[in-house]
Amino acid sequence: MRPVYVLGVGAHPWGKWPDTPQVGLAIHAMKAALAEANLGWRDLQGLVAASSRFEGGMGWGLHANELAQAVSEHGMACVNVGGACAAGAVAFHTAHMMVASGQYDTVATLGAERMPKGFIPRPPGAADDPTDHDFLRWKTIGATNPAYWAMEARRRMHEVGTTEETFAAASVLMRRHGAHNPYARFRTPSSVDEVMASPMVSDPLRLLEICAVSDGAASVILGSEAQARQTGGPLIQVAGSAIATGQFGDPATRIPMVGSTPRPGVAHTSEVVGAVQKAWKAASIGPEDVDLLELADNTAWHVLAWPEMLGFFEPGESDRRLAAGDLQVGGRLPINPSGGFLSFGEATTAQALVQICELFWQLRGQAGGRQVENARIAMSAVLGLGANGGSVVLKR
Amino acid sequence: MDSTILRPVVDEILQLDEGGAHLLGSACQDCGTLYFPPVLSCRNPDCAGKTIVPSQLGGAGVLFSFTIQRYRPPALFALDPWEAYAIGSVDLAGGVRVLGIIQAPFDHLRPGLAVRLSTSVLNDGDEGAVITHVFVPDEDAPV
Ligand SMILES: [Zn+2]
């Protein structure tokens, strides 16, 4: 295995873009990444794309091939990977291995998404299968995704005494960060009063504490050290890249499960914990070395629960850390300086890659009003359907 | 329409008999793990045999957590008439945690509440009332 570097990143701003096809968003993000890396399309030896369920990919999830055929037919290797909301991390991990193995010098990753409105529905044409949790959760209970997150939030209130105002404050922090990010969709700062006044969706979570769905695209280009030196600028190395799936006995009630088998002593959301621990091991670092963390804040609950779950804080400690300002840019462990999912809205397969874009911008000192001063080690963590966890550590 | 006929919304996982309502799941004969809904294989990585047999689940349980769903889910969930309702996760005997509608006054809901399996009518279908599994406060539970 040889060291791998990030040559450039790019994104299309998040939003609702009904007039731009998904491939159009993808081309925009990739052009930006190529420009940052001083590369042309022909320089790409490979493209790894996160496969979407919602649009494009010729019905087979062939998003990399679709892009090659749309914009540059030069024979590059195309790899398409699944991983639901963690697909971008799986794509990154795959591209990383391709370059690290020495078989490829320059490989791009891509996630591009246009999301359907409202609650994410069952896949069209899915069979009525009584062993399929997704069928059962809709048919017998009507359990939406926010209902799952809300049950976690309610349990947190019971176990560590988190208040509804603290959830609101976590949401406000994400918006405060997002206000400085031109790629974020929601850039107006909010207040605790405003969040508390937003409609209750699934108690105790309110509308402004749950991520919306957005359209967006992101691309990260990886290469060898020689490639990185040609690009110029401070070298940004991939210190760790890992994916993992869940452990038997995980106490999380995962979307879309209607039954689970919790066992004592097993980590909550073990797929993400497993990926993070593997990424730390690869990077030979621990939580104390991380200058900023981008995590998958599908709700305000995630902002509080994940830093504890991943080992940054003790259980229940996040509430106090939030109040003390430790989680903001300028604090001890800035969480989601990008603004997170709560400022972006989730564009599922693109989300893990825009997290990595943010790590890069932060380490390059290009993050403007949300810059974490002198950031040297930046880390992401993401979760996808099917108990998919992914984590990336970049270092300058 | 015969309103005395009760039809489970998914009859492969819910059964009514003289003993009341049962959920249909699976048990692993080798490691004892209980599953809901039925599974094709045991997923315990420490279990080598993974021999699965049908198993009835139900009876008494403890509410682990809950929420109140305020927005109407997609049409596959045929609650008619619609009103906001509670959903919860319930720990049943044998280490299986099951999701279900919780039929109790909202202000009675709290983690740790003793509940038991029951059924409730989702809608009055053409061929009888369509029912689903629910959990209700367990009046017989020791305090
Ligand atoms: Zn077993």
Coordinates of C-alpha atoms and ligand atoms in Angstrom, one line a residue:
Chain A
M1 CA 0.0 0.0 0.0
R2 CA 1.4 3.4 -0.9
P3 CA 0.2 6.8 0.5
V4 CA -2.8 8.4 -1.2
Y5 CA -3.6 12.1 -1.5
V6 CA -6.6 14.2 -2.2
L7 CA -5.8 16.2 -5.4
G8 CA -9.0 18.2 -5.6
V9 CA -12.6 18.4 -4.5
G10 CA -15.8 20.0 -5.9
A11 CA -19.5 20.3 -5.3
H12 CA -22.7 21.6 -6.8
P13 CA -24.5 23.7 -4.2
W14 CA -27.3 21.8 -2.4
G15 CA -30.9 22.9 -3.0
K16 CA -33.9 21.9 -5.1
W17 CA -32.8 21.9 -8.7
P18 CA -35.8 20.7 -10.8
D19 CA -34.4 22.1 -14.0
T20 CA -30.9 20.4 -13.8
P21 CA -30.7 16.7 -14.4
Q22 CA -28.8 14.6 -11.9
V23 CA -26.0 14.1 -14.5
G24 CA -25.8 17.9 -14.9
L25 CA -25.2 18.2 -11.1
A26 CA -22.6 15.5 -11.4
I27 CA -20.7 17.2 -14.2
H28 CA -20.7 20.5 -12.3
A29 CA -19.2 18.9 -9.2
M30 CA -16.6 17.0 -11.2
K31 CA -15.5 20.0 -13.2
A32 CA -14.9 21.9 -10.0
A33 CA -12.9 19.0 -8.6
L34 CA -10.8 18.7 -11.8
A35 CA -10.1 22.5 -11.8
E36 CA -9.0 22.3 -8.2
A37 CA -6.7 19.4 -9.1
N38 CA -5.4 21.0 -12.3
L39 CA -6.5 18.0 -14.2
G40 CA -8.5 17.3 -17.4
W41 CA -11.1 14.5 -17.9
R42 CA -8.5 12.5 -19.8
D43 CA -6.2 12.4 -16.8
L44 CA -8.8 10.3 -14.9
Q45 CA -7.9 6.6 -15.0
G46 CA -10.9 5.6 -13.0
L47 CA -14.2 6.9 -11.7
V48 CA -16.0 5.3 -8.7
A49 CA -19.6 6.5 -8.4
A50 CA -22.1 6.0 -5.6
S51 CA -25.1 4.3 -7.0
S52 CA -28.5 6.0 -6.4
R53 CA -31.8 4.4 -6.0
F54 CA -33.7 7.5 -7.0
E55 CA -32.6 8.7 -10.4
G56 CA -30.2 7.9 -13.3
G57 CA -27.7 5.2 -13.6
M58 CA -29.6 3.6 -16.5
G59 CA -31.7 1.7 -14.0
W60 CA -28.7 -0.4 -12.9
G61 CA -26.9 2.1 -10.8
L62 CA -24.3 2.7 -13.5
H63 CA -23.7 6.3 -12.6
A64 CA -20.0 6.2 -13.4
N65 CA -20.7 4.8 -16.8
E66 CA -23.4 7.4 -17.4
L67 CA -21.0 10.2 -16.6
A68 CA -18.3 8.8 -18.8
Q69 CA -20.7 8.5 -21.7
A70 CA -22.0 12.0 -21.1
V71 CA -18.7 13.8 -20.8
S72 CA -15.6 11.9 -21.6
E73 CA -15.3 8.6 -23.5
H74 CA -11.6 7.9 -23.0
G75 CA -11.9 4.3 -21.7
M76 CA -11.4 4.9 -18.0
A77 CA -12.3 2.2 -15.5
C78 CA -15.8 2.7 -14.1
V79 CA -16.9 1.3 -10.7
N80 CA -20.3 1.7 -9.3
V81 CA -20.9 1.0 -5.6
G82 CA -24.0 0.8 -3.4
G83 CA -24.1 1.8 0.3
A84 CA -27.3 4.0 0.5
C85 CA -26.5 7.1 2.5
A86 CA -23.0 5.8 3.1
A87 CA -22.4 5.1 -0.6
G88 CA -20.1 8.1 -1.0
A89 CA -17.8 6.7 1.7
V90 CA -17.8 3.3 0.1
A91 CA -16.9 5.0 -3.2
F92 CA -14.1 6.9 -1.5
H93 CA -12.9 3.7 0.2
T94 CA -12.8 1.9 -3.2
A95 CA -11.0 4.7 -5.0
H96 CA -8.5 4.8 -2.1
M97 CA -7.7 1.1 -2.5
M98 CA -7.3 1.5 -6.3
V99 CA -4.7 4.2 -5.9
A100 CA -3.1 2.7 -2.8
S101 CA -2.6 -0.6 -4.6
G102 CA -0.5 1.1 -7.2
Q103 CA -2.8 0.0 -10.1
Y104 CA -4.2 3.5 -10.7
D105 CA -2.6 6.9 -10.3
T106 CA -5.7 9.2 -10.5
V107 CA -9.2 8.1 -9.6
A108 CA -12.2 10.3 -9.1
T109 CA -15.2 9.6 -6.8
L110 CA -18.7 10.9 -7.4
G111 CA -22.1 11.2 -5.7
A112 CA -24.9 13.0 -7.3
E113 CA -28.5 13.0 -6.3
R114 CA -31.9 14.5 -7.0
M115 CA -34.2 13.5 -4.2
P116 CA -38.0 12.8 -4.3
K117 CA -40.2 15.0 -2.1
G118 CA -41.3 14.2 1.4
F119 CA -40.8 10.9 3.4
I120 CA -38.5 8.6 1.5
P121 CA -40.9 5.9 0.1
R122 CA -40.4 2.2 -0.6
P123 CA -38.6 1.4 -3.8
P124 CA -41.2 1.3 -6.7
G125 CA -42.5 -2.1 -7.4
A126 CA -41.1 -3.7 -4.2
A127 CA -43.0 -6.9 -3.3
D128 CA -45.3 -7.3 -0.3
D129 CA -42.9 -9.5 1.6
P130 CA -43.8 -10.4 5.2
T131 CA -40.1 -10.9 6.1
D132 CA -39.2 -7.5 4.7
H133 CA -38.8 -5.0 7.5
D134 CA -39.4 -2.1 5.2
F135 CA -42.7 -3.5 4.0
L136 CA -43.8 -4.2 7.6
R137 CA -42.8 -0.9 9.1
W138 CA -45.0 1.0 6.6
K139 CA -47.9 -1.5 6.4
T140 CA -48.3 -2.5 10.0
I141 CA -47.0 0.6 11.9
G142 CA -46.6 3.5 9.5
A143 CA -43.2 4.3 11.0
T144 CA -41.5 7.1 9.1
N145 CA -37.7 7.7 9.3
P146 CA -38.2 10.6 11.7
A147 CA -40.1 8.3 14.0
Y148 CA -37.0 6.1 14.4
W149 CA -34.7 9.0 15.2
A150 CA -37.4 10.4 17.6
M151 CA -37.4 7.2 19.6
E152 CA -33.6 7.6 20.0
A153 CA -34.1 11.2 21.1
R154 CA -36.8 10.3 23.6
R155 CA -34.6 7.5 25.1
R156 CA -31.7 10.0 25.4
M157 CA -34.0 12.4 27.3
H158 CA -34.8 9.5 29.6
E159 CA -31.3 8.2 30.1
V160 CA -29.2 11.4 30.4
G161 CA -31.8 14.2 30.8
T162 CA -31.4 16.0 27.5
T163 CA -34.0 18.7 27.2
E164 CA -36.0 19.7 24.2
E165 CA -34.3 23.1 24.3
T166 CA -30.9 21.4 24.1
F167 CA -32.0 19.5 20.9
A168 CA -33.1 22.9 19.5
A169 CA -29.7 24.5 20.5
A170 CA -27.9 21.7 18.6
S171 CA -29.9 22.5 15.5
V172 CA -29.2 26.2 15.9
L173 CA -25.4 25.5 16.0
M174 CA -25.6 23.6 12.7
R175 CA -27.4 26.5 11.0
R176 CA -24.9 29.0 12.5
H177 CA -22.1 27.0 10.8
G178 CA -24.0 26.5 7.6
A179 CA -24.6 30.3 7.3
H180 CA -20.9 30.6 6.2
N181 CA -21.0 27.8 3.6
P182 CA -22.0 28.7 0.0
Y183 CA -22.7 25.0 -0.7
A184 CA -25.3 24.7 2.1
R185 CA -29.0 25.0 1.2
F186 CA -30.2 26.6 4.5
R187 CA -27.9 29.5 5.3
T188 CA -30.1 31.7 7.5
P189 CA -29.1 31.5 11.1
S190 CA -31.9 30.2 13.4
S191 CA -32.7 30.7 17.1
V192 CA -33.8 28.3 19.8
D193 CA -37.2 30.0 20.0
E194 CA -37.6 29.6 16.2
V195 CA -36.7 25.9 16.3
M196 CA -39.0 25.3 19.3
A197 CA -41.8 27.1 17.4
S198 CA -41.4 24.9 14.4
P199 CA -44.0 22.1 14.0
M200 CA -43.6 18.9 16.0
V201 CA -43.0 16.1 13.5
S202 CA -42.3 13.1 15.7
D203 CA -42.0 13.9 19.5
P204 CA -39.6 15.2 20.7
L205 CA -38.2 16.2 17.3
R206 CA -39.4 19.3 15.5
L207 CA -39.3 20.2 11.8
L208 CA -36.1 22.3 12.2
E209 CA -34.4 19.5 14.1
I210 CA -34.7 17.0 11.2
C211 CA -32.8 17.1 8.0
A212 CA -34.7 17.9 4.8
V213 CA -33.9 16.1 1.5
S214 CA -32.0 18.1 -1.2
D215 CA -30.4 17.8 -4.6
G216 CA -26.7 18.0 -4.8
A217 CA -23.4 16.5 -6.0
A218 CA -19.9 16.2 -4.8
S219 CA -16.6 14.8 -6.1
V220 CA -13.3 14.0 -4.6
I221 CA -10.2 13.1 -6.7
L222 CA -7.5 10.9 -5.3
G223 CA -4.0 10.4 -6.6
S224 CA -0.5 9.3 -5.8
E225 CA 2.2 11.5 -4.1
A226 CA 3.7 12.4 -7.5
Q227 CA 0.3 13.6 -8.7
A228 CA -0.3 15.6 -5.6
R229 CA 3.1 17.3 -5.9
Q230 CA 2.2 18.3 -9.5
T231 CA -1.1 19.8 -8.3
G232 CA 0.6 22.2 -5.8
G233 CA -0.6 23.6 -2.5
P234 CA -0.2 21.8 0.8
L235 CA -0.4 18.1 0.5
I236 CA -3.6 16.6 1.9
Q237 CA -3.1 12.9 2.7
V238 CA -5.6 10.2 3.3
A239 CA -4.5 9.1 6.8
G240 CA -7.3 6.6 7.2
S241 CA -10.3 5.3 5.2
A242 CA -12.6 2.6 6.5
I243 CA -16.0 1.0 6.0
A244 CA -17.8 -1.4 8.3
T245 CA -21.1 -3.1 8.9
G246 CA -23.0 -3.6 12.1
Q247 CA -22.5 -6.0 15.0
F248 CA -25.0 -8.6 16.3
G249 CA -26.7 -7.2 19.4
D250 CA -26.4 -3.5 18.4
P251 CA -29.0 -1.7 20.5
A252 CA -29.9 0.8 17.8
T253 CA -33.3 0.2 16.2
R254 CA -32.1 0.8 12.6
I255 CA -34.3 2.1 9.9
P256 CA -36.4 0.2 8.7
M257 CA -36.2 -2.6 11.3
V258 CA -39.4 -3.6 13.1
G259 CA -37.6 -6.1 15.4
S260 CA -34.1 -6.1 16.8
T261 CA -32.0 -8.2 19.2
P262 CA -30.2 -5.8 21.5
R263 CA -27.5 -7.4 23.7
P264 CA -25.5 -5.8 26.6
G265 CA -22.1 -4.5 25.8
V266 CA -22.5 -4.0 22.1
A267 CA -21.8 -0.5 20.7
H268 CA -24.8 1.6 19.5
T269 CA -24.6 2.2 15.7
S270 CA -21.8 -0.3 15.7
E271 CA -21.3 0.0 11.9
V272 CA -20.1 3.7 12.3
V273 CA -18.2 3.0 15.5
G274 CA -16.4 0.1 13.8
A275 CA -15.5 2.2 10.7
V276 CA -14.3 5.1 12.9
Q277 CA -12.1 2.8 15.0
K278 CA -10.6 1.2 11.9
A279 CA -9.9 4.7 10.4
W280 CA -8.2 5.8 13.6
K281 CA -6.1 2.7 13.7
A282 CA -5.0 3.2 10.0
A283 CA -4.1 6.8 10.8
S284 CA -2.4 5.9 14.1
I285 CA -4.5 8.5 15.9
G286 CA -7.2 8.7 18.6
P287 CA -10.1 11.1 19.3
E288 CA -7.8 13.5 21.1
D289 CA -6.0 14.2 17.8
V290 CA -9.0 15.2 15.7
D291 CA -9.3 19.0 15.0
L292 CA -12.8 18.8 13.5
L293 CA -15.5 16.2 12.9
E294 CA -18.1 16.0 10.1
L295 CA -20.9 13.6 11.2
A296 CA -24.2 12.5 9.7
D297 CA -26.6 14.8 11.6
N298 CA -29.9 13.5 10.2
T299 CA -31.4 15.1 13.3
A300 CA -30.3 17.3 16.3
W301 CA -30.1 14.0 18.3
H302 CA -27.2 12.9 16.1
V303 CA -25.2 16.0 16.9
L304 CA -25.3 15.2 20.6
A305 CA -25.3 11.3 20.5
W306 CA -22.6 10.6 17.9
P307 CA -19.6 12.3 19.6
E308 CA -20.3 10.2 22.7
M309 CA -21.0 7.0 20.7
L310 CA -17.7 7.5 18.8
G311 CA -15.7 7.9 22.0
F312 CA -15.0 11.7 22.0
F313 CA -17.1 12.3 25.1
E314 CA -18.6 10.3 28.0
P315 CA -22.3 9.3 27.7
G316 CA -24.4 12.4 28.4
E317 CA -21.5 14.8 28.2
S318 CA -22.4 16.4 24.8
D319 CA -25.2 18.6 26.3
R320 CA -22.7 20.4 28.6
R321 CA -20.1 20.6 25.8
L322 CA -22.6 22.2 23.5
A323 CA -23.6 24.8 26.1
A324 CA -19.9 25.5 26.8
G325 CA -19.3 26.3 23.1
D326 CA -16.9 23.3 22.7
L327 CA -18.8 22.0 19.6
Q328 CA -18.6 25.3 17.6
V329 CA -16.0 26.5 15.2
G330 CA -13.4 27.9 17.6
G331 CA -14.3 25.3 20.3
R332 CA -12.4 22.2 21.3
L333 CA -14.1 19.8 19.0
P334 CA -15.9 21.7 16.2
I335 CA -18.8 19.5 14.9
N336 CA -19.9 19.9 11.3
P337 CA -18.3 23.3 10.5
S338 CA -19.9 22.7 7.1
G339 CA -23.3 23.1 8.7
G340 CA -24.1 19.4 8.4
F341 CA -27.1 17.7 7.1
L342 CA -29.4 20.1 9.0
S343 CA -28.0 23.0 6.8
F344 CA -27.7 21.0 3.6
G345 CA -30.6 18.7 3.6
E346 CA -29.6 15.1 2.7
A347 CA -28.7 14.3 -0.9
T348 CA -28.2 10.7 0.1
T349 CA -25.3 9.3 -2.0
A350 CA -23.6 12.6 -2.3
Q351 CA -23.6 13.4 1.4
A352 CA -20.5 11.4 2.5
L353 CA -18.5 13.0 -0.3
V354 CA -19.5 16.6 0.5
Q355 CA -18.3 15.8 4.1
I356 CA -14.9 14.9 2.7
C357 CA -14.9 18.0 0.5
E358 CA -15.3 20.0 3.8
L359 CA -12.4 18.1 5.4
F360 CA -10.3 19.2 2.4
W361 CA -11.4 22.8 2.4
Q362 CA -10.7 23.0 6.1
L363 CA -7.2 21.5 5.9
R364 CA -6.4 23.8 2.9
G365 CA -7.6 26.9 4.9
Q366 CA -10.3 27.6 2.2
A367 CA -13.3 27.5 4.5
G368 CA -13.9 31.2 4.9
G369 CA -16.1 32.3 7.8
R370 CA -16.4 28.7 9.1
Q371 CA -12.6 28.0 9.0
V372 CA -11.3 25.9 11.9
E373 CA -8.0 27.7 12.7
N374 CA -4.9 25.7 11.9
A375 CA -6.8 22.4 11.3
R376 CA -4.4 19.6 10.7
I377 CA -6.4 16.4 11.2
A378 CA -10.1 16.3 10.0
M379 CA -12.4 13.3 10.1
S380 CA -15.8 12.2 8.8
A381 CA -18.4 9.6 9.9
V382 CA -21.4 8.5 8.0
L383 CA -24.2 5.9 8.3
G384 CA -26.2 4.3 5.5
L385 CA -29.1 1.8 5.2
G386 CA -28.1 -1.8 5.5
A387 CA -25.9 -1.1 8.5
N388 CA -23.2 0.6 6.4
G389 CA -20.7 2.8 8.3
G390 CA -17.9 4.8 6.8
S391 CA -15.2 7.1 8.1
V392 CA -12.3 9.1 6.5
V393 CA -9.4 10.8 8.2
L394 CA -7.5 13.4 6.2
K395 CA -4.3 15.2 7.4
R396 CA -2.2 18.1 6.3
Chain B
M1 CA -69.5 -5.9 5.5
D2 CA -69.2 -8.1 8.5
S3 CA -67.5 -6.1 11.3
T4 CA -67.0 -9.2 13.4
I5 CA -64.4 -10.6 11.0
L6 CA -60.9 -9.4 11.9
R7 CA -58.2 -9.6 9.3
P8 CA -54.5 -9.0 10.2
V9 CA -53.1 -6.3 7.8
V10 CA -50.2 -8.8 7.2
D11 CA -51.5 -12.2 8.2
E12 CA -48.1 -14.0 8.0
I13 CA -46.9 -12.1 11.1
L14 CA -50.0 -11.7 13.3
Q15 CA -52.3 -14.5 14.6
L16 CA -55.4 -14.4 16.7
D17 CA -56.6 -17.4 18.7
E18 CA -58.3 -18.2 22.0
G19 CA -55.1 -17.2 23.8
G20 CA -55.3 -13.7 22.3
A21 CA -52.9 -12.1 19.8
H22 CA -49.5 -13.5 18.9
L23 CA -46.7 -12.1 16.6
L24 CA -45.1 -14.7 14.4
G25 CA -41.4 -14.7 14.4
S26 CA -38.5 -17.2 14.5
A27 CA -36.3 -18.8 17.1
C28 CA -32.8 -20.2 16.6
Q29 CA -32.7 -23.7 17.9
D30 CA -28.9 -23.5 18.3
C31 CA -28.3 -20.2 20.1
G32 CA -31.8 -19.4 21.3
T33 CA -32.1 -16.0 19.6
L34 CA -35.6 -14.8 19.0
Y35 CA -36.4 -12.8 15.9
F36 CA -39.2 -10.7 14.6
P37 CA -40.3 -10.8 11.8
P38 CA -39.5 -14.4 10.7
V39 CA -36.0 -14.8 9.4
L40 CA -34.3 -17.2 6.9
S41 CA -31.2 -17.6 9.1
C42 CA -29.9 -16.8 12.5
R43 CA -27.6 -13.7 12.2
N44 CA -25.6 -14.3 15.4
P45 CA -22.0 -14.7 14.2
D46 CA -21.1 -16.9 17.1
C47 CA -23.9 -19.4 16.2
A48 CA -22.7 -22.2 13.9
G49 CA -25.9 -24.2 13.5
K50 CA -28.4 -21.5 12.7
T51 CA -31.4 -23.8 12.6
I52 CA -34.5 -21.7 12.5
V53 CA -38.0 -22.7 13.6
P54 CA -41.2 -20.7 13.8
S55 CA -41.9 -19.0 17.1
Q56 CA -44.8 -17.1 18.6
L57 CA -44.0 -13.8 20.3
G58 CA -46.1 -11.6 22.5
G59 CA -47.4 -11.3 26.0
A60 CA -46.0 -8.8 28.4
G61 CA -43.2 -6.3 27.6
V62 CA -41.6 -3.1 28.7
L63 CA -41.7 0.1 26.7
F64 CA -38.1 1.1 25.7
S65 CA -38.9 4.3 23.9
F66 CA -41.7 6.0 22.0
T67 CA -42.7 8.9 19.7
I68 CA -45.9 10.4 18.6
Q69 CA -46.2 10.5 14.8
R70 CA -47.9 13.8 13.9
Y71 CA -47.7 13.6 10.1
R72 CA -49.5 11.1 8.0
P73 CA -47.2 8.5 6.6
P74 CA -47.5 7.3 2.9
A75 CA -50.7 5.5 1.9
L76 CA -49.4 2.0 2.5
F77 CA -50.3 2.7 6.1
A78 CA -54.1 2.6 5.9
L79 CA -55.2 4.1 9.2
D80 CA -58.7 5.4 8.6
P81 CA -59.8 7.8 10.1
W82 CA -56.4 9.3 10.5
E83 CA -55.2 10.8 13.8
A84 CA -51.8 11.2 15.4
Y85 CA -50.7 8.1 17.2
A86 CA -47.8 6.7 19.3
I87 CA -45.2 4.3 18.0
G88 CA -42.9 2.6 20.5
S89 CA -40.2 0.0 20.8
V90 CA -41.0 -2.8 23.3
D91 CA -38.7 -5.3 25.0
L92 CA -40.3 -8.7 25.0
A93 CA -39.2 -11.8 27.0
G94 CA -36.2 -13.5 25.4
G95 CA -34.3 -10.5 24.2
V96 CA -36.3 -9.4 21.2
R97 CA -37.3 -5.7 20.8
V98 CA -40.4 -5.1 18.6
L99 CA -41.8 -1.9 17.1
G100 CA -45.5 -1.3 17.3
I101 CA -48.2 1.2 17.7
I102 CA -48.7 2.1 21.4
Q103 CA -52.3 2.5 22.4
A104 CA -52.3 4.6 25.5
P105 CA -53.0 8.2 26.4
F106 CA -50.0 10.2 25.2
D107 CA -49.3 11.6 28.7
H108 CA -49.1 8.1 30.1
L109 CA -46.2 7.2 27.8
R110 CA -42.8 6.8 29.4
P111 CA -39.8 4.4 29.0
G112 CA -40.3 1.6 31.4
L113 CA -44.1 1.4 31.1
A114 CA -45.4 -2.1 31.4
V115 CA -47.3 -3.1 28.2
R116 CA -48.7 -6.2 26.6
L117 CA -49.5 -7.2 23.0
S118 CA -52.9 -6.6 21.6
T119 CA -54.5 -5.6 18.3
S120 CA -56.4 -2.6 17.0
V121 CA -58.5 -1.8 14.0
L122 CA -56.7 0.2 11.3
N123 CA -59.8 0.5 9.1
D124 CA -63.1 -1.2 8.2
G125 CA -62.1 -3.1 5.1
D126 CA -64.5 -4.6 2.5
E127 CA -64.0 -8.1 3.9
G128 CA -63.9 -7.3 7.6
A129 CA -62.0 -5.0 9.9
V130 CA -58.3 -4.8 9.2
I131 CA -56.2 -5.0 12.3
T132 CA -52.6 -4.6 13.3
H133 CA -50.5 -5.4 16.3
V134 CA -50.4 -2.8 19.1
F135 CA -49.1 -2.6 22.7
V136 CA -51.4 -1.4 25.5
P137 CA -50.7 -0.6 29.1
D138 CA -50.6 -3.9 31.1
E139 CA -53.0 -3.5 33.9
D140 CA -52.0 -6.8 35.4
A141 CA -48.3 -6.0 35.6
P142 CA -46.8 -6.0 39.2
V143 CA -46.1 -2.4 40.2
Ligands
ZN1 ZN -28.4 -19.0 16.3

